[in-house]
CSV table of C-alpha atoms and ligand atoms in Angstrom, one decimal:
chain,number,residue,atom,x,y,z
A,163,UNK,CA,0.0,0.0,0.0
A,164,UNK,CA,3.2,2.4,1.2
A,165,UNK,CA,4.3,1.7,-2.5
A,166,UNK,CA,1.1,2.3,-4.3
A,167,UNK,CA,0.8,5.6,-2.1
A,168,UNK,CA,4.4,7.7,-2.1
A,169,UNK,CA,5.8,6.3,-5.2
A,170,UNK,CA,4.1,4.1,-7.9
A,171,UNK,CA,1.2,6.3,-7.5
A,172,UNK,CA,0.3,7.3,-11.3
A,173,UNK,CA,-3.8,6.5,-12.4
A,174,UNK,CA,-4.3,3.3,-13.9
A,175,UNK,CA,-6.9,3.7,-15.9
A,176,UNK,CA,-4.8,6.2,-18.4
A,177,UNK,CA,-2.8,4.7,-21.4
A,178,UNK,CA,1.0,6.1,-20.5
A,179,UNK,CA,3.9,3.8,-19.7
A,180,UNK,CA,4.0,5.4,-16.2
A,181,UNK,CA,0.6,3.3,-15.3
A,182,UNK,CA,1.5,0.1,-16.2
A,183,UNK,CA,2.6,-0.9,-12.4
A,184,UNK,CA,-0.7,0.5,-11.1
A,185,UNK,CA,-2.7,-1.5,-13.7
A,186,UNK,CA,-0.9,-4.4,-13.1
A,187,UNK,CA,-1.5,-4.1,-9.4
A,188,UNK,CA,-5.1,-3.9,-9.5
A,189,UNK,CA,-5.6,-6.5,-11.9
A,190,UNK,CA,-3.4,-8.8,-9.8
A,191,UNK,CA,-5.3,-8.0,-6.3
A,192,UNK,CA,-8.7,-8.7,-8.7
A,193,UNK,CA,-7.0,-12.3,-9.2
A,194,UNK,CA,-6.0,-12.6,-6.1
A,195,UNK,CA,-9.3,-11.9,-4.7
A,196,UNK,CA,-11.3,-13.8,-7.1
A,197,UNK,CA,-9.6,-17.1,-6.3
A,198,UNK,CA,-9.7,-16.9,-2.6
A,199,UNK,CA,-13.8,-17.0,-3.2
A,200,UNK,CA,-13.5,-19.1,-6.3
A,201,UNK,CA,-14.7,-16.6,-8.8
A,202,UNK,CA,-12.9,-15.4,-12.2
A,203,UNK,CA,-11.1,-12.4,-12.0
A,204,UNK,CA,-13.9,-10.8,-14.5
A,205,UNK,CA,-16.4,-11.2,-11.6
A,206,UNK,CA,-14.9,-8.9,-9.3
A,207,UNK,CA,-15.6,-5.3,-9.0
A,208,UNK,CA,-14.2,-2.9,-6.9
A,209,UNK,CA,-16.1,-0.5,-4.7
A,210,UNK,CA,-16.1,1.5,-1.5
A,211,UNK,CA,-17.4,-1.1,1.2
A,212,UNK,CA,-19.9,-3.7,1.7
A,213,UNK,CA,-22.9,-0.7,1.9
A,214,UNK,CA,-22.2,0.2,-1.6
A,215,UNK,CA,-22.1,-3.1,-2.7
A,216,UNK,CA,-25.4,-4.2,-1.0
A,217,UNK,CA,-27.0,-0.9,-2.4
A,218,UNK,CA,-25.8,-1.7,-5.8
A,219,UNK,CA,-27.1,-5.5,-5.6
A,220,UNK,CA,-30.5,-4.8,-4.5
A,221,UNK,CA,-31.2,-1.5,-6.6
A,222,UNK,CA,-29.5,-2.4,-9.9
A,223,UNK,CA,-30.0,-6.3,-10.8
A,224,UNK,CA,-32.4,-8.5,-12.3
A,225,UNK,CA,-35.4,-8.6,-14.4
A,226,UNK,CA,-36.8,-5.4,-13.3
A,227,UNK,CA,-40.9,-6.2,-14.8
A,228,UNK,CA,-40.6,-8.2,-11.4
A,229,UNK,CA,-41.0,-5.7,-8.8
A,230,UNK,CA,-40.6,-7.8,-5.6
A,231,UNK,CA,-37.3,-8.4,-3.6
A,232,UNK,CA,-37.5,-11.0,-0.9
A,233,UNK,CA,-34.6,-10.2,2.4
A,234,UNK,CA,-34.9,-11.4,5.8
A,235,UNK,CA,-34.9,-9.8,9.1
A,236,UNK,CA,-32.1,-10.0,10.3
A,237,UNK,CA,-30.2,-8.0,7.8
A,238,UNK,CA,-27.6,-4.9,8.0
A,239,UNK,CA,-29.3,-1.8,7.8
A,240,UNK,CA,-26.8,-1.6,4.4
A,241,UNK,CA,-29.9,-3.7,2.9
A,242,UNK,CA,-33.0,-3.0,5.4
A,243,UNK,CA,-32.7,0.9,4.4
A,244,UNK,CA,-31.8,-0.2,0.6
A,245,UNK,CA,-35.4,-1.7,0.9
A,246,UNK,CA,-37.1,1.3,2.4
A,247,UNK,CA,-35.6,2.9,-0.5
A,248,UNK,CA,-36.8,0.2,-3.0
A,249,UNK,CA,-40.7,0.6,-1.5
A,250,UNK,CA,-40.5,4.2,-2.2
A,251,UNK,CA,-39.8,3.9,-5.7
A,252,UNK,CA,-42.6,1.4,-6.0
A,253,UNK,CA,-41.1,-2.1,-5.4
A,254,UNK,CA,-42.3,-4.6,-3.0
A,255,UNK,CA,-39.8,-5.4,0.1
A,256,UNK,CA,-41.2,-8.7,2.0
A,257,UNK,CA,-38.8,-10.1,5.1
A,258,UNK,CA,-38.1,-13.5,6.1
A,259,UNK,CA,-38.4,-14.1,9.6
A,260,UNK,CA,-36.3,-16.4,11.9
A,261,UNK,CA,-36.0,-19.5,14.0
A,262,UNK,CA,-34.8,-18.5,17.3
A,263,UNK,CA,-30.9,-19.2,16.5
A,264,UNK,CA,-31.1,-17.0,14.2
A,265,UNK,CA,-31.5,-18.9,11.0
A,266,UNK,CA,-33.7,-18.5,8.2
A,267,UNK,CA,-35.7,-20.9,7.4
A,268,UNK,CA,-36.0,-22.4,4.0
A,269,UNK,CA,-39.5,-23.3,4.1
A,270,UNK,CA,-40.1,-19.9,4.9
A,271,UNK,CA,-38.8,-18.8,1.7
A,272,UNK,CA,-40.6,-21.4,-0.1
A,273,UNK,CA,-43.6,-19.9,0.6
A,274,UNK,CA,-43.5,-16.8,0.0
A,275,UNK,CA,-41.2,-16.7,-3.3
A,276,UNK,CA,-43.6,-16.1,-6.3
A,277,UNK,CA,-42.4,-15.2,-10.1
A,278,UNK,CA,-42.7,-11.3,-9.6
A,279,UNK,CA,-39.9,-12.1,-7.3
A,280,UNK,CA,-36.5,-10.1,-9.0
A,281,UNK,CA,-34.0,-10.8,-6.0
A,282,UNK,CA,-33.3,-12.7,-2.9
A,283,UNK,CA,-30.8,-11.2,-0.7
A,284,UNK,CA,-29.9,-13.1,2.5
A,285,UNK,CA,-26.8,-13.0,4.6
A,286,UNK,CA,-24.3,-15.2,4.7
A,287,UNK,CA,-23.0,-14.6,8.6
A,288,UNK,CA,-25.4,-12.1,11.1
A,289,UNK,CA,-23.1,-9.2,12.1
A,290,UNK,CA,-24.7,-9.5,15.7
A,291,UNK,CA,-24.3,-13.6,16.2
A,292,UNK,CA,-22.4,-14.7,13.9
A,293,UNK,CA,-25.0,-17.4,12.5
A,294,UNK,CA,-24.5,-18.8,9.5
A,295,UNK,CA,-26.5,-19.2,6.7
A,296,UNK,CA,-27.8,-22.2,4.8
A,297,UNK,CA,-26.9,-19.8,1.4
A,298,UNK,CA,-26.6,-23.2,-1.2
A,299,UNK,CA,-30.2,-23.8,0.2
A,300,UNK,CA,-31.8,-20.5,-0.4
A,301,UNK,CA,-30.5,-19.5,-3.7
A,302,UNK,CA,-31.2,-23.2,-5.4
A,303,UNK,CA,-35.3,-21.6,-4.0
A,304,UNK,CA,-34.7,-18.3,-6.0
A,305,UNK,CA,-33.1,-19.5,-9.0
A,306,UNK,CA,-36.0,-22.3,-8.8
A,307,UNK,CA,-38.1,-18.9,-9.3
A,308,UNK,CA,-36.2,-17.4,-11.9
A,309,UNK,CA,-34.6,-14.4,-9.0
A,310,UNK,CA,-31.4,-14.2,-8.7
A,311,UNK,CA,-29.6,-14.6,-5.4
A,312,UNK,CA,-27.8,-11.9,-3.4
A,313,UNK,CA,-25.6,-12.7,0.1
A,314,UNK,CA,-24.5,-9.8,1.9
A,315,UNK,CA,-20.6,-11.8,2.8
A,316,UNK,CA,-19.4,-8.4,4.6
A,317,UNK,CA,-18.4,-10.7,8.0
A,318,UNK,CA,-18.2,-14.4,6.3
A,319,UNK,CA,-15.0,-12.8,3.9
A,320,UNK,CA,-11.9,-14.0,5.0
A,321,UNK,CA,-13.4,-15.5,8.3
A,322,UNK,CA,-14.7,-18.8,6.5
A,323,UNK,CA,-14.4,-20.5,3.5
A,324,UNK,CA,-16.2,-19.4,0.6
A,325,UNK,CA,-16.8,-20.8,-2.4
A,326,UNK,CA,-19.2,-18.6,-4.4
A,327,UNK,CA,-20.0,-21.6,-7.2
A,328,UNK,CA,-21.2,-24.0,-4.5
A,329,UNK,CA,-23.0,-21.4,-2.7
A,330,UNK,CA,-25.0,-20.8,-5.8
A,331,UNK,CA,-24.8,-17.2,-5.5
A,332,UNK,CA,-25.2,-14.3,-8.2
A,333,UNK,CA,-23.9,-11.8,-6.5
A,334,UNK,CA,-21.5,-11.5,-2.8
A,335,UNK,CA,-21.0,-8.2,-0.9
A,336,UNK,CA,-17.4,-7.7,1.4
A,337,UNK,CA,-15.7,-5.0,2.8
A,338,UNK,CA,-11.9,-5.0,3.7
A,339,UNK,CA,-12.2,-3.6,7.1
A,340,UNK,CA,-13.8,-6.8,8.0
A,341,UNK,CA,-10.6,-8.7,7.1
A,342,UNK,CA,-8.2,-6.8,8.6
A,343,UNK,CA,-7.7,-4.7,5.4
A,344,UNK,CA,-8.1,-1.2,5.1
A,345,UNK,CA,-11.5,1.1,5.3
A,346,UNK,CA,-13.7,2.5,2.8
A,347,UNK,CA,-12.7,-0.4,0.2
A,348,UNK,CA,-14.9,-3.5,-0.9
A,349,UNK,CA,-16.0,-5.6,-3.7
A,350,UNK,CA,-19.1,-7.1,-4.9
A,351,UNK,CA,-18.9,-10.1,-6.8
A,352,UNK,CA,-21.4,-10.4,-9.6
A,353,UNK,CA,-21.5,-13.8,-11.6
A,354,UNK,CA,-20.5,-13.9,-15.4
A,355,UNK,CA,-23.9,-13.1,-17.1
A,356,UNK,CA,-25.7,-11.9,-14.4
A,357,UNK,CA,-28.2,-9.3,-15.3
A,358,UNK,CA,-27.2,-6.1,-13.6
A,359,UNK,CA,-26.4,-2.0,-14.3
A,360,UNK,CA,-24.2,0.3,-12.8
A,361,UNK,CA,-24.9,2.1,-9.6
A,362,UNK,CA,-22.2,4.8,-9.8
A,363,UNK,CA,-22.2,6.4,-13.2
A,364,UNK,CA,-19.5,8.4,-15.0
A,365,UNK,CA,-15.9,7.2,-16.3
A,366,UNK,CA,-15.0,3.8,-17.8
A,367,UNK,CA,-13.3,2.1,-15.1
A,368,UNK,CA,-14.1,-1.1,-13.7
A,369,UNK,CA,-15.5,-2.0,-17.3
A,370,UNK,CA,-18.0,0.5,-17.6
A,371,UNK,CA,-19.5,-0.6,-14.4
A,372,UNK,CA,-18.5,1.5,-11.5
A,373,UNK,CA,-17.3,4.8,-12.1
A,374,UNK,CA,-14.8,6.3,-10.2
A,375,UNK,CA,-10.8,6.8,-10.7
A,376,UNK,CA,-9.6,3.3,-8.5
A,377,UNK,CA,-8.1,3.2,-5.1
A,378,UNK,CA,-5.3,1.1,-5.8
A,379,UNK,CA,-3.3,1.2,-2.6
A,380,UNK,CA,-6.2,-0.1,-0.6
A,381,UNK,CA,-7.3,-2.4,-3.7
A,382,UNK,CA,-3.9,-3.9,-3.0
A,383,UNK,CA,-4.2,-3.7,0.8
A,384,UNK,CA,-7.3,-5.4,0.4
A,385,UNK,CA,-6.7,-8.2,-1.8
A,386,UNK,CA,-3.1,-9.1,0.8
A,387,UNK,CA,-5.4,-9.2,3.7
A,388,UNK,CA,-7.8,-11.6,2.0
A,389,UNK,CA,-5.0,-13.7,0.9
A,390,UNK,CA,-3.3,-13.9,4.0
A,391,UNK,CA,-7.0,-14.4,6.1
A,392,UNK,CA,-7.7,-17.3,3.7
A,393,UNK,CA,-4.0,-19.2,4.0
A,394,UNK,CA,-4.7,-19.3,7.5
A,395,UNK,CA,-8.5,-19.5,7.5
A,396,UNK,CA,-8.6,-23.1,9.2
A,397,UNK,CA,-6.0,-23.1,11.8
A,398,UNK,CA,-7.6,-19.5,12.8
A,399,UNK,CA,-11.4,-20.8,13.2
A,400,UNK,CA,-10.0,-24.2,15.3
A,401,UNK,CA,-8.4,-21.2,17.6
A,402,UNK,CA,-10.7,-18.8,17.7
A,403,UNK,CA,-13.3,-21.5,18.9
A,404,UNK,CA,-11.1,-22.4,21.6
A,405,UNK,CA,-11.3,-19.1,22.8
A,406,UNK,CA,-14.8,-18.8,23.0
A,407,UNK,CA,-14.6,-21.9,25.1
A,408,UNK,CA,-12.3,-20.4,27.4
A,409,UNK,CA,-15.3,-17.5,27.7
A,410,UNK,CA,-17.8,-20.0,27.8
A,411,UNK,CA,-16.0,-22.0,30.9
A,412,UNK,CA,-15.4,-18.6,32.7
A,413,UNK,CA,-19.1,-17.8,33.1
A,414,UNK,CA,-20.2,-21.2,34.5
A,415,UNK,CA,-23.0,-20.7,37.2
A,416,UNK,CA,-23.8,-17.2,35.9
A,417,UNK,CA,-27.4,-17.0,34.0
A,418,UNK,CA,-27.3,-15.9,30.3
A,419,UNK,CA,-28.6,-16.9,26.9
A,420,UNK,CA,-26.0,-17.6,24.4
A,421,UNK,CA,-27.6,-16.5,20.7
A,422,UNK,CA,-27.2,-17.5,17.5
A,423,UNK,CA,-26.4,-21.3,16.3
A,424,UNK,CA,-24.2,-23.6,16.7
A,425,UNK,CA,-23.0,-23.0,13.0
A,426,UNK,CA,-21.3,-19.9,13.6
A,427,UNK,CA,-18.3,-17.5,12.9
A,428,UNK,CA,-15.2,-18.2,14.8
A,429,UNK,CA,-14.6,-15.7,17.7
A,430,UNK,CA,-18.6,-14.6,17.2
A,431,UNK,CA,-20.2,-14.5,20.8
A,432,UNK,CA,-23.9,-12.7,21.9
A,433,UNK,CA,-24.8,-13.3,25.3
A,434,UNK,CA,-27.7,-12.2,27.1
A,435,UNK,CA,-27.5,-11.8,30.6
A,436,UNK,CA,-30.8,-10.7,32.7
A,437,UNK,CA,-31.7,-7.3,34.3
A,438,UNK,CA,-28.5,-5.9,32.9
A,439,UNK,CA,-28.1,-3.0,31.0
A,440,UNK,CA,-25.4,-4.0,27.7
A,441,UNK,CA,-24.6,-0.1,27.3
A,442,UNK,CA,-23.7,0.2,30.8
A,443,UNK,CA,-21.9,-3.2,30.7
A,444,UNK,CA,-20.1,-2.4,27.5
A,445,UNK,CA,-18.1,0.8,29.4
A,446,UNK,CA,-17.5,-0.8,32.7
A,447,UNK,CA,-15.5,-3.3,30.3
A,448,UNK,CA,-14.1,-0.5,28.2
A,449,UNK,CA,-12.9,0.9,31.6
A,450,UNK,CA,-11.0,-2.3,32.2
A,451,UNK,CA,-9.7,-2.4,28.6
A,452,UNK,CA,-12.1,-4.7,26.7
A,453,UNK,CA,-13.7,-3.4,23.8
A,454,UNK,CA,-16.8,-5.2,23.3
A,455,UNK,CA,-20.4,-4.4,21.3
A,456,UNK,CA,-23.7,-4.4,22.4
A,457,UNK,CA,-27.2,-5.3,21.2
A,458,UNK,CA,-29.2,-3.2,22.7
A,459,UNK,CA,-28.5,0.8,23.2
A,460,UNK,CA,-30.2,3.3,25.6
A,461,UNK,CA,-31.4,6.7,24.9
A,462,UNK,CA,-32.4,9.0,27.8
A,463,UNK,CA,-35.9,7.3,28.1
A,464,UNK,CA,-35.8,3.4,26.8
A,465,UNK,CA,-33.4,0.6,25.9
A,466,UNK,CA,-33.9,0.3,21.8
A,467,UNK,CA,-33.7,-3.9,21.6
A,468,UNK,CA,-31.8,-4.7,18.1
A,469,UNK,CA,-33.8,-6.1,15.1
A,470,UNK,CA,-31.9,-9.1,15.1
A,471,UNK,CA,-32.6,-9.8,19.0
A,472,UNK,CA,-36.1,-8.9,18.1
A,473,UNK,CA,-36.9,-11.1,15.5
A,474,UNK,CA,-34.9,-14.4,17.3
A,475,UNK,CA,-37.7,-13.4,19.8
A,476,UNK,CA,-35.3,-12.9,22.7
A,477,UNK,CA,-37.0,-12.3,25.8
A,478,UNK,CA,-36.6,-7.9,26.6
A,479,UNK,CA,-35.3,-9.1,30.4
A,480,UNK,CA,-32.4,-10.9,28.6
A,481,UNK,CA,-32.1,-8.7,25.2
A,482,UNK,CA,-31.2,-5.7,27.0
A,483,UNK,CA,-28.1,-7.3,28.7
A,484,UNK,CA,-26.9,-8.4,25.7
A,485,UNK,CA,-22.9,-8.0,24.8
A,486,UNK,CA,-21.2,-8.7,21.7
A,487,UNK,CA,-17.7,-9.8,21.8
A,488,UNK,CA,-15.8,-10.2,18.7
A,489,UNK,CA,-12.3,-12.1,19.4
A,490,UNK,CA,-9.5,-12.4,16.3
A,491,UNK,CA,-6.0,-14.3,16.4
A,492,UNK,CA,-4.3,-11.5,17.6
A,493,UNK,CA,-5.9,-12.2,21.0
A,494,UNK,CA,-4.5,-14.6,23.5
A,495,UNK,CA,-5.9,-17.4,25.4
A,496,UNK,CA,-5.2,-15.6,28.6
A,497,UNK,CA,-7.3,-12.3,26.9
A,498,UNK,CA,-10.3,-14.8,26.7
A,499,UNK,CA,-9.5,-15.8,30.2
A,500,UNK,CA,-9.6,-12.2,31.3
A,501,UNK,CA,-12.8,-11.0,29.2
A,502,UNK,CA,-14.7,-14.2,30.7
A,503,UNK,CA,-13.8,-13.5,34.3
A,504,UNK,CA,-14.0,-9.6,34.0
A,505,UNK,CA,-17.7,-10.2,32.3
A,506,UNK,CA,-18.9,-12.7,35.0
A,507,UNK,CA,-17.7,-9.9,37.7
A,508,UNK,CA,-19.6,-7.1,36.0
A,509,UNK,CA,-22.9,-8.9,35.5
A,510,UNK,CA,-22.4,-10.6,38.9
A,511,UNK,CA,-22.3,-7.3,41.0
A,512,UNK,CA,-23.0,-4.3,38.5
A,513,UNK,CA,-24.9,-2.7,35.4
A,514,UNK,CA,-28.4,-3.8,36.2
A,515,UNK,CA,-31.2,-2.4,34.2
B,1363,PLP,N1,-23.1,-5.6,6.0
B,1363,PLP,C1,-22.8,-6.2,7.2
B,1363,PLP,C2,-23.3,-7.5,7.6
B,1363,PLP,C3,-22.0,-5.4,8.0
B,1363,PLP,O1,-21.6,-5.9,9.2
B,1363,PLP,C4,-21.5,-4.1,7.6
B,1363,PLP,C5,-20.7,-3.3,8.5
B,1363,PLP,O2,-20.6,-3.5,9.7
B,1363,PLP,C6,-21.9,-3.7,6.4
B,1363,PLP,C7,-22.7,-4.4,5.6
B,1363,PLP,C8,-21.5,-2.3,5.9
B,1363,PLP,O3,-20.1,-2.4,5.5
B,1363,PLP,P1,-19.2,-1.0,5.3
B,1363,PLP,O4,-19.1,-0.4,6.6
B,1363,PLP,O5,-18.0,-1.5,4.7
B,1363,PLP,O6,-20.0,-0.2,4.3
């Protein structure tokens, strides 16, 4: 990225000898990127993040005399808003609900997909739990239907395998900042042949189908951190699950829900405790040095319950203590040990609702 930044730092969309580096560069990372997911380099398109690349899914592909897009519950508000959007200009949003782990359920799906049905957009991993997805499933429904399939991938990339042919997908969103790449850079991958326009109009680059001069140090950035999430991608889930056990073993004898399913990204933990307050917990942790997340935040009157906890149908005396915690390699056994015992002291004796 250094490189790309202070030196080689010449546009690589123009013609002159000074841009070959910078071409080569991004058509490299596009390689590299493509076969970490097992896509062609073709497929691969560049953008700012994964809420440009949901936007562009849902508002610019497939047959558009089909007004309806199908998405679940439990989505980012990258594609919740995208369909507020989508019922303004006319279309028909319907949501999937969920089983309590957090899955969607197929059958669901089954019943409500018809053939004015233009896209199916369902994530791959919840950014609150960390359940997955049964995506092969899903999309053989849609494509059953004649819609084509959409997975919002932003926290599956580089955090499990993925293999867009055998997930039957169209299209896949992911954002580098998920990865351990840089921010404000992301790609959508869109399927040779799949029906779709451009979202951001203007110059030629990206093949006519994202406008915009490239970003080519944090193209590159991004496609290195793929690369070196993926060579690793095993032997960093088989470790990141022991460290949720080491959580997990830490808060024996306290009462909490765990959420989410069993099938689930490595390092992903919601836990609900009851008659707690997440917001308060979440900065009597920060005090202590653990950065954590919450699902539930407080204005000056009420405790605002997430979506996702909502629609797993959480009860409110749990959903309100809920806390997030998001662990990567970089942490250490004896972290996990500490966040597990500092989180059983705070909900033992502090933070109540
Ligand atoms: N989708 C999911 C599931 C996310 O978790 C996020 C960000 O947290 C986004 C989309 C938006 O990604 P970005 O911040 O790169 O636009």
């Amino acid at each position: 990225m250094h490189h790309f930044l202070v030196s080689d730092y010449a546009n690589p969309s123009q013609p002159y000898s000074i841009s070959r580096d910078s071409k080569r560069a991004v058509s490299e990372a596009r390689e590299t990127i493509a076969k970490c997911i097992g896509a062609e380099g073709d497929e691969i398109f560049f953008t700012s993040g994964g809420t440009e690349s949901d936007n562009w899914a849902l508002k610019c592909a497939g047959d558009f005399s089909r007004r309806r897009v199908i998405t679940s519950a439990i989505e980012h508000h990258a594609v919740l808003r995208v369909g507020e959007d989508l019922k303004r200009d006319g279309g028909e949003v319907s949501y999937l609900p969920v089983l309590p782990d957090c899955t969607v359920n197929k059958g669901e799906l089954e019943k409500i997909i018809d053939d004015n049905t233009r896209l199916v957009s369902v994530m791959l991993a919840n950014n609150e739990t960390g359940a997955l997805q049964d995506i092969a499933s899903l999309s053989d429904i849609a494509h059953r239907h004649g819609a084509l399939f959409h997975t919002d991938g932003v926290q599956a990339a580089g955090h499990i395998n993925i293999d867009v042919k055998s997930l039957g997908v169209d299209m896949l969103s992911a954002s580098a900042h998920k990865f351990n790449g840089p921010k404000g850079i992301g790609f959508l991958y869109v399927k040779n042949g799949t029906k779709i326009h451009s979202f951001i109009s203007g110059g030629k680059q990206e093949r006519g189908m994202r406008a915009g001069t490239e970003n080519v140090a944090s193209i590159v950035g991004m496609a290195t951190a793929l690369k070196k999430n993926a060579d690793s991608i095993d032997d960093t889930a088989h470790y990141l699950h022991s460290l949720e056990d080491i959580i997990i073993e830490e808060l024996k004898g306290i009462d909490y829900i765990r959420n989410g399913s069993a099938n689930h990204l490595p390092g992903s933990l919601s836990l609900s405790f009851p008659g707690k307050d997440g917001e308060a917990l979440l900065h009597v942790l920060d005090l202590k040095g653990i950065c954590i997340s919450t699902g539930a935040a407080c204005d000056s009157k009420n405790t605002q319950i997430s979506h996702v906890l909502k629609a797993m149908n959480v009860p409110e005396e749990y959903a309100k203590g809920t806390v997030r915690i998001t662990l990567g390699p970089e942490n250490t056994k004896e972290d996990a040990r500490r966040i597990g015992k500092e989180l059983g002291r705070v909900t033992q004796f502090a933070a109540q609702s």
